[in-house]
């Protein structure tokens, strides 16, 4: 076939798979937000059928032959070639696995999820342990099929953050350990700010009225974005002009929904601002887990937890909650929302202690795959690390080893990107602050200027370039963990008067 004929087939294939993807995405969002649970069985069966169809489309030998020819064809647009290469690489990862083993793993991860949920509810790690062991063995086997020289765990790390190696993460977490653990210990001893005013009755109806104003400030425009409610906030999308986020309101804490919204809208804005030419293509997606998380955390922490952000928004919040926030100054509010203290649950951790939660998961994952740590007694290993690094100990495994869902489905190597994203964000923020007066923009209701900077330097590229290359393009230098650690040291030393 000629290159032209191949390209036509490729475009038709892209359209077909994006149609299935869109359907699956909308059904997934619907299920997690508003779909009545009695319809689950009917819906799940049809969703599984559609997923199977998409799998067949993606592994169709005819299209694989087309991809193979096109990826090295002369005279094709480099954007298109990049997309083809990414699809081709993805297909190879999947095709090396015997189909029956792929299906068996899907089935195992469903059973393992159920066991994890039961174990968490009964606060009993021994219910989950045999499944965790089986999932790890299965993943070792599946990843073993890949044609790769990388150690097994590194293959997993590479799936979430291409190019990041064990040695890179070792260096990253060693620096986190060396510089943050002493600071965390000092702050644990320091006088904590008063924050009881945050934990009283904040009627949800009124929180929603404030949220409308906040969403407008964040430029989350209803013409392309929609916010719903769920137990665990997330962001999903079908194309750059249809992005959905969710949040969760707590009647006794208004800032939970606020910061989760700023975070999720950060993810959504990344997708929205990608070059529309990449719509429906793999290029339209964020380049890596770490890069996606860098955008949401930049919005949540580096913009959303600043004095300038709240100089504009705090009077609005006070307007909605005059009695709850009576006599609470902006300064007192800022100290409360930036409070740091060692805790057990990752998703509720503050900005300073958060990377230590990830460090613990990284050390355990690495040990599970190099054989130095076993699933038996892993709850004890977990508790020992929390005691050593954060000085806290879980009363039961539901707030210890069983708190996160990731391992039940075989997601190993994902956690480290959460910490990496925060560190990328520090470097982006430094560059943004160099280019214009960010605080002035935030104070004067010009959040759009910050989003415009992110669009120009990061968002529009989608995954056209590797994460490390985007970092260099945007900041003029390669990744440097010290920017992140300097930022945290400076911020928390100031907040706690340690300087
Ligand atoms: Zn996120």
Short mmCIF file of C-alpha atoms in Angstrom, two decimals, residues 44-300:
data_model
loop_
_atom_site.label_atom_id
_atom_site.label_comp_id
_atom_site.label_asym_id
_atom_site.label_seq_id
_atom_site.Cartn_x
_atom_site.Cartn_y
_atom_site.Cartn_z
CA UNK A 44 -21.08 -3.56 33.41
CA UNK A 45 -21.83 -6.39 30.98
CA UNK A 46 -22.21 -3.97 28.07
CA UNK A 47 -19.16 -1.97 29.13
CA UNK A 48 -17.11 -5.17 29.15
CA UNK A 49 -18.36 -5.92 25.62
CA UNK A 50 -17.37 -2.45 24.39
CA UNK A 51 -13.94 -2.78 26.03
CA UNK A 52 -13.47 -6.09 24.23
CA UNK A 53 -14.38 -4.45 20.93
CA UNK A 54 -11.88 -1.67 21.56
CA UNK A 55 -9.22 -4.26 22.40
CA UNK A 56 -9.91 -5.98 19.06
CA UNK A 57 -9.68 -2.66 17.21
CA UNK A 58 -6.38 -1.86 18.91
CA UNK A 59 -4.82 -5.26 18.19
CA UNK A 60 -6.19 -5.72 14.67
CA UNK A 61 -3.27 -7.27 12.71
CA UNK A 62 -4.14 -5.19 9.65
CA UNK A 63 -3.75 -1.89 11.52
CA UNK A 64 -0.56 -3.10 13.20
CA UNK A 65 0.93 -3.72 9.76
CA UNK A 66 -0.12 -0.19 8.76
CA UNK A 67 1.46 1.31 11.90
CA UNK A 68 4.64 -0.63 11.30
CA UNK A 69 4.98 0.68 7.76
CA UNK A 70 4.05 4.24 8.63
CA UNK A 71 6.31 4.67 11.63
CA UNK A 72 9.38 4.66 9.41
CA UNK A 73 7.83 5.99 6.21
CA UNK A 74 9.56 9.00 4.67
CA UNK A 75 7.65 12.22 3.99
CA UNK A 76 5.12 12.14 6.78
CA UNK A 77 4.34 14.91 9.19
CA UNK A 78 6.47 14.56 12.33
CA UNK A 79 3.48 15.08 14.66
CA UNK A 80 1.66 12.24 12.95
CA UNK A 81 4.75 10.05 13.06
CA UNK A 82 5.13 10.62 16.80
CA UNK A 83 1.53 9.50 17.39
CA UNK A 84 2.04 6.40 15.25
CA UNK A 85 5.21 5.49 17.13
CA UNK A 86 3.42 5.78 20.47
CA UNK A 87 0.54 3.57 19.31
CA UNK A 88 2.98 1.04 17.88
CA UNK A 89 4.96 0.84 21.13
CA UNK A 90 1.75 0.43 23.17
CA UNK A 91 0.56 -2.36 20.89
CA UNK A 92 3.86 -4.25 21.27
CA UNK A 93 3.54 -4.15 25.06
CA UNK A 94 0.10 -5.69 24.85
CA UNK A 95 0.71 -8.17 22.07
CA UNK A 96 3.63 -9.88 23.79
CA UNK A 97 1.22 -11.21 26.43
CA UNK A 98 -0.73 -14.40 25.61
CA UNK A 99 -4.39 -13.40 25.44
CA UNK A 100 -5.55 -16.01 27.99
CA UNK A 101 -3.05 -14.67 30.50
CA UNK A 102 -4.21 -11.12 29.86
CA UNK A 103 -7.83 -12.14 30.51
CA UNK A 104 -6.81 -14.19 33.57
CA UNK A 105 -5.06 -11.13 35.02
CA UNK A 106 -8.15 -8.95 34.50
CA UNK A 107 -10.15 -11.55 36.36
CA UNK A 108 -7.54 -11.82 39.13
CA UNK A 109 -7.47 -8.07 39.63
CA UNK A 110 -11.27 -8.03 40.05
CA UNK A 111 -11.05 -10.74 42.73
CA UNK A 112 -8.12 -8.99 44.33
CA UNK A 113 -10.03 -5.69 44.45
CA UNK A 114 -12.95 -7.42 46.21
CA UNK A 115 -10.55 -9.01 48.71
CA UNK A 116 -8.86 -5.66 49.35
CA UNK A 117 -12.23 -4.00 49.99
CA UNK A 118 -13.30 -6.75 52.38
CA UNK A 119 -9.93 -6.69 54.15
CA UNK A 120 -10.13 -2.93 54.54
CA UNK A 121 -13.66 -3.08 55.91
CA UNK A 122 -12.75 -5.89 58.33
CA UNK A 123 -9.40 -4.24 59.12
CA UNK A 124 -7.64 -7.52 58.44
CA UNK A 125 -4.58 -7.59 56.15
CA UNK A 126 -4.49 -11.42 56.13
CA UNK A 127 -7.60 -11.45 53.89
CA UNK A 128 -5.77 -9.46 51.20
CA UNK A 129 -2.25 -10.88 51.57
CA UNK A 130 -2.66 -14.02 49.38
CA UNK A 131 -4.19 -11.92 46.58
CA UNK A 132 -1.45 -9.33 46.76
CA UNK A 133 1.10 -12.11 46.47
CA UNK A 134 -0.70 -13.59 43.45
CA UNK A 135 -1.01 -10.18 41.75
CA UNK A 136 2.72 -9.55 42.19
CA UNK A 137 3.63 -12.97 40.80
CA UNK A 138 1.29 -12.42 37.84
CA UNK A 139 2.77 -8.98 37.11
CA UNK A 140 6.30 -10.40 37.25
CA UNK A 141 5.25 -12.92 34.62
CA UNK A 142 3.38 -10.43 32.37
CA UNK A 143 6.14 -7.82 32.45
CA UNK A 144 8.65 -10.63 31.89
CA UNK A 145 7.24 -11.15 28.38
CA UNK A 146 8.43 -7.73 27.28
CA UNK A 147 11.41 -7.42 25.06
CA UNK A 148 13.34 -5.15 27.42
CA UNK A 149 16.67 -5.02 29.22
CA UNK A 150 15.23 -3.11 32.15
CA UNK A 151 14.72 -4.79 35.55
CA UNK A 152 11.05 -5.72 36.12
CA UNK A 153 10.20 -2.87 38.48
CA UNK A 154 11.88 -0.40 36.17
CA UNK A 155 9.62 -1.55 33.30
CA UNK A 156 6.64 -0.66 35.48
CA UNK A 157 8.11 2.71 36.49
CA UNK A 158 8.74 3.42 32.82
CA UNK A 159 5.07 2.82 31.92
CA UNK A 160 3.98 5.71 34.15
CA UNK A 161 6.97 8.00 33.75
CA UNK A 162 8.93 7.15 30.62
CA UNK A 163 12.66 7.53 31.08
CA UNK A 164 12.71 7.60 34.88
CA UNK A 165 14.93 4.82 36.19
CA UNK A 166 15.37 3.26 39.64
CA UNK A 167 18.65 5.18 40.02
CA UNK A 168 16.80 8.47 39.31
CA UNK A 169 14.10 7.73 41.86
CA UNK A 170 16.70 6.51 44.39
CA UNK A 171 18.47 9.86 44.12
CA UNK A 172 15.17 11.76 44.28
CA UNK A 173 13.94 10.00 47.41
CA UNK A 174 17.36 10.10 49.09
CA UNK A 175 17.22 13.90 48.78
CA UNK A 176 13.64 13.96 50.10
CA UNK A 177 14.76 11.90 53.07
CA UNK A 178 17.86 13.91 53.81
CA UNK A 179 16.29 17.35 53.61
CA UNK A 180 12.66 16.89 54.58
CA UNK A 181 12.74 14.40 57.44
CA UNK A 182 14.64 16.75 59.81
CA UNK A 183 12.32 19.64 58.89
CA UNK A 184 9.20 17.51 59.45
CA UNK A 185 10.54 16.46 62.84
CA UNK A 186 11.17 20.10 63.84
CA UNK A 187 7.71 21.16 62.76
CA UNK A 188 6.12 18.28 64.64
CA UNK A 189 7.60 19.85 67.79
CA UNK A 190 6.68 23.43 66.87
CA UNK A 191 3.57 25.32 67.95
CA UNK A 192 0.68 24.46 65.60
CA UNK A 193 -1.56 27.21 64.20
CA UNK A 194 -5.15 27.53 65.34
CA UNK A 195 -7.43 25.86 62.76
CA UNK A 196 -10.53 24.83 64.71
CA UNK A 197 -12.56 27.45 62.80
CA UNK A 198 -12.25 25.26 59.68
CA UNK A 199 -13.94 22.33 61.40
CA UNK A 200 -17.43 23.54 62.17
CA UNK A 201 -20.71 23.55 60.30
CA UNK A 202 -20.36 24.93 56.76
CA UNK A 203 -23.71 24.18 55.03
CA UNK A 204 -23.06 22.45 51.71
CA UNK A 205 -25.59 24.59 49.81
CA UNK A 206 -23.60 27.67 50.73
CA UNK A 207 -20.30 25.92 49.86
CA UNK A 208 -21.73 25.32 46.39
CA UNK A 209 -22.51 29.01 45.95
CA UNK A 210 -18.90 29.86 46.76
CA UNK A 211 -17.78 27.08 44.42
CA UNK A 212 -19.54 28.73 41.47
CA UNK A 213 -17.51 31.88 42.10
CA UNK A 214 -14.31 29.89 42.52
CA UNK A 215 -14.87 27.97 39.26
CA UNK A 216 -15.30 31.28 37.47
CA UNK A 217 -12.04 32.54 39.02
CA UNK A 218 -10.31 29.33 37.84
CA UNK A 219 -11.72 29.90 34.32
CA UNK A 220 -13.39 26.48 34.36
CA UNK A 221 -15.81 27.47 31.64
CA UNK A 222 -19.17 25.65 31.34
CA UNK A 223 -18.78 25.67 27.55
CA UNK A 224 -16.10 22.96 27.88
CA UNK A 225 -16.12 21.81 31.50
CA UNK A 226 -18.58 20.35 33.95
CA UNK A 227 -18.23 19.55 37.65
CA UNK A 228 -20.05 16.76 39.46
CA UNK A 229 -19.79 15.08 42.87
CA UNK A 230 -18.21 11.73 43.82
CA UNK A 231 -16.76 9.87 46.77
CA UNK A 232 -13.23 10.16 45.34
CA UNK A 233 -12.66 13.26 43.17
CA UNK A 234 -11.30 12.64 39.66
CA UNK A 235 -11.07 14.19 36.19
CA UNK A 236 -12.04 12.59 32.89
CA UNK A 237 -12.48 13.83 29.34
CA UNK A 238 -13.40 12.86 25.81
CA UNK A 239 -11.73 15.69 23.91
CA UNK A 240 -10.33 19.15 24.61
CA UNK A 241 -13.81 20.63 24.70
CA UNK A 242 -15.45 18.10 27.01
CA UNK A 243 -13.67 17.82 30.36
CA UNK A 244 -15.39 16.57 33.53
CA UNK A 245 -14.22 16.94 37.09
CA UNK A 246 -15.74 15.89 40.39
CA UNK A 247 -15.40 16.99 43.97
CA UNK A 248 -16.66 15.96 47.40
CA UNK A 249 -18.28 18.34 49.89
CA UNK A 250 -17.82 17.87 53.62
CA UNK A 251 -20.28 19.73 55.84
CA UNK A 252 -17.67 20.20 58.58
CA UNK A 253 -14.72 21.32 56.43
CA UNK A 254 -15.09 23.74 53.49
CA UNK A 255 -11.50 23.63 52.25
CA UNK A 256 -11.57 19.94 51.31
CA UNK A 257 -13.87 20.56 48.31
CA UNK A 258 -12.05 23.80 47.48
CA UNK A 259 -8.56 22.33 47.16
CA UNK A 260 -9.76 19.15 45.47
CA UNK A 261 -11.52 21.38 42.93
CA UNK A 262 -8.46 23.52 42.26
CA UNK A 263 -6.49 20.27 41.82
CA UNK A 264 -8.94 18.57 39.44
CA UNK A 265 -9.52 21.73 37.40
CA UNK A 266 -5.72 21.77 36.96
CA UNK A 267 -5.93 18.32 35.32
CA UNK A 268 -8.91 19.41 33.20
CA UNK A 269 -7.22 22.63 32.03
CA UNK A 270 -4.20 20.59 30.89
CA UNK A 271 -6.46 18.51 28.63
CA UNK A 272 -8.50 21.51 27.49
CA UNK A 273 -5.46 23.50 26.42
CA UNK A 274 -3.84 20.79 24.31
CA UNK A 275 -3.45 21.65 20.62
CA UNK A 276 -6.84 20.84 19.02
CA UNK A 277 -5.02 19.32 16.05
CA UNK A 278 -4.26 16.36 18.34
CA UNK A 279 -7.92 15.66 19.16
CA UNK A 280 -8.80 11.97 19.17
CA UNK A 281 -5.12 11.03 19.00
CA UNK A 282 -2.80 9.69 21.63
CA UNK A 283 -0.91 12.99 21.28
CA UNK A 284 -3.77 14.81 22.95
CA UNK A 285 -3.11 13.13 26.27
CA UNK A 286 -0.74 14.34 28.96
CA UNK A 287 2.71 12.91 28.43
CA UNK A 288 3.13 11.05 31.71
CA UNK A 289 1.52 10.55 35.10
CA UNK A 290 4.12 12.80 36.73
CA UNK A 291 3.52 15.59 34.22
CA UNK A 292 -0.26 15.42 34.67
CA UNK A 293 0.09 15.48 38.43
CA UNK A 294 2.53 18.39 38.16
CA UNK A 295 -0.20 20.51 36.58
CA UNK A 296 -2.87 19.69 39.16
CA UNK A 297 -0.49 20.17 42.08
CA UNK A 298 0.86 23.39 40.67
CA UNK A 299 -2.68 24.74 40.69
CA UNK A 300 -3.60 23.30 44.07
#
